[in-house]
């Protein structure tokens, strides 16, 4: 679970009537207090990234921005680095440094005015009915020779070998231009990337002169470089033309959730900036030659379960108000399984506490529905945490060694794994090794456990066996200020991951958390908020996991470009949010050419063994469900629902025919909708609980998972650049030995005909659509014309 999103959900600052600052008479202009640094509006509408379209302009004595935003969103103002002196939140009337996110319902155009007046910075947000000013385009380079520079990192003429390489590999670089370049150099740096992208730095490594040769009317400059050790490297080209310095670097494409812009491929020439930090570098992943991912990962179809809302199999363990505690108060229990999850301060009749309402889902319920999960075509269950914790989401761990009593017992976990294994299903649990719950024996803030916690009853306990797990400030008098809550959330005391005692507990001891649950039947681990845990922790953890169970799968929760985790020393896979956003935007009608660049980035940046094991998501417990993204907001509009389901089926068709591990979030397959947390965590609408699952949609999901499971080429087949890509159609070719698949999807609301130029290996072959069963003959010129229905596609498999 993204605790950053949890923080936003639990620390929202209501913004009712925004203040109007009195007009200032004849303001005296002054220099920007942040110098050359730029500020951005960053929030849930843009993945919290620093985008040019949401960049403030400094005017005289203030920052101004005109934007168009729709819907309920959380947001802050910050620079690219979230610098300590440029990270503003709290209340618009008086912004706070490092303050919590603001929240507002936007509808249309707005003018934002930010003033950084000493100790009282403020943000004014007013509706703006006029035409929004156009974003100023980046000026084009004036020199024609400089503009002629061309390098495409995905072309073998310009760079080989393609993509990520093993340590010790030599890479050939080649860039071409019109005559007139006086000097060209390849500049290589090593990237330092820590945390959730807060620290991004490139350290200079090599500056290599390039050799020139004539190639027709152009010149080609070449050089080779050997990358000796696993790391993420950056590279760009520097040219001198007519005595002036230019940089040829990565393009300006947005990468979902990722601070660094640029999807690689074709780049851009720009004047060399005064600050090297402004250079957009190409990225080069260099990984360990012995990096192995479990072979079974390519065959996974995940069923992704939020246990508390999936199925109530044992009503005797349901949490009971008045009996069961939530911190120093009580829990809430839904009497109706089909209730909406309760949201504090929403007027739904619930109390003021977040995450304390329960439906009764448990491990027994998952066991009861294993045959259902198997029939869906899934062969792995990823489930959010099931260890003892106060909340319904269980990321506030109370006891790493015990299943939560509301979910069952340790024996129930073993039974789940054993029964799943009988059906060919693996179970992958989830936990956080970054923080625990304040209501835990390790911390024990509320005294709900025996004395011995590090913060018993709100007082520092230096004699606790867990004292070294946390960092306290005894000089503070207020309990809330004596310890550090992760990203400011006091309910989640942050662990000092350098603590030897904690490392031994987590993975070092014979009875460590990691080992005991693998021994109880887990097939691997999904690790929460991985970027907040030091890299050396994950290196030691991976060694312990692989030494104990070599075929265990390790999955990180990351949202951005996860290349640094695929060097062979930390994780096998990640939750693929880049894929999720790109595919949802595409299925919603977005420009395929622009969106597919995000996927091509991963194909180039990730080692193939990781790329083919990525956890390819659509819906998650941290983001609105797919149907909500496609326009259906539980508003009983049958036309919206019909179209949203068709777009969902298009997304699943793409998901099931693409490399990686397709992941079905519980309930998506029967039309469960819901917006942001907690509405994305609604209970599965079982018919025997009064629900109305969409059986037709379920049949479509089963048909698509069966297609994937029936054709190894869809699970194992290689993939290269698209064989056709336009604004609406994506066509791909995949090969697995003698088997081929040609997939094509159309996100337009009208039929589209495309003529595909197929690989020569398909010359004269017959292709059969795995869905419609129609047969196609490849033309003598290796071409094939396909007509694709609206919001649909085809998956053609080579016939024997």
PDB file of C-alpha atoms in Angstrom, residues 3 119 122 146 189 193 208 226 242 302 371 407 416 435 441 495 559 613 715 743:
ATOM      1  CA  UNK A   3       1.420   5.142   2.638  1.00  0.00           C
ATOM      2  CA  UNK A 119       6.684  33.444   7.651  1.00  0.00           C
ATOM      3  CA  UNK A 122      -0.247  31.818   1.071  1.00  0.00           C
ATOM      4  CA  UNK A 146      22.654  21.346 -34.291  1.00  0.00           C
ATOM      5  CA  UNK A 189      27.491   9.435 -15.446  1.00  0.00           C
ATOM      6  CA  UNK A 193      18.664   7.463  -6.743  1.00  0.00           C
ATOM      7  CA  UNK A 208      34.596  10.078 -24.404  1.00  0.00           C
ATOM      8  CA  UNK A 226      32.389  -0.705 -21.380  1.00  0.00           C
ATOM      9  CA  UNK A 242      30.302  27.133 -34.710  1.00  0.00           C
ATOM     10  CA  UNK A 302      -2.507 -12.821 -10.285  1.00  0.00           C
ATOM     11  CA  UNK A 371     -12.218 -22.917  -6.861  1.00  0.00           C
ATOM     12  CA  UNK A 407      -8.708 -13.110   9.577  1.00  0.00           C
ATOM     13  CA  UNK A 416      -4.838 -21.566   2.583  1.00  0.00           C
ATOM     14  CA  UNK A 435       7.032   0.921   9.821  1.00  0.00           C
ATOM     15  CA  UNK A 441       3.623  -4.866  21.124  1.00  0.00           C
ATOM     16  CA  UNK A 495      11.474   1.799  11.932  1.00  0.00           C
ATOM     17  CA  UNK A 559       5.268   3.463  -8.729  1.00  0.00           C
ATOM     18  CA  UNK A 613       7.686 -10.803 -14.704  1.00  0.00           C
ATOM     19  CA  UNK A 715       3.288 -15.792 -21.723  1.00  0.00           C
ATOM     20  CA  UNK A 743      -1.867  -8.714 -31.409  1.00  0.00           C
TER      21      UNK A 743
END
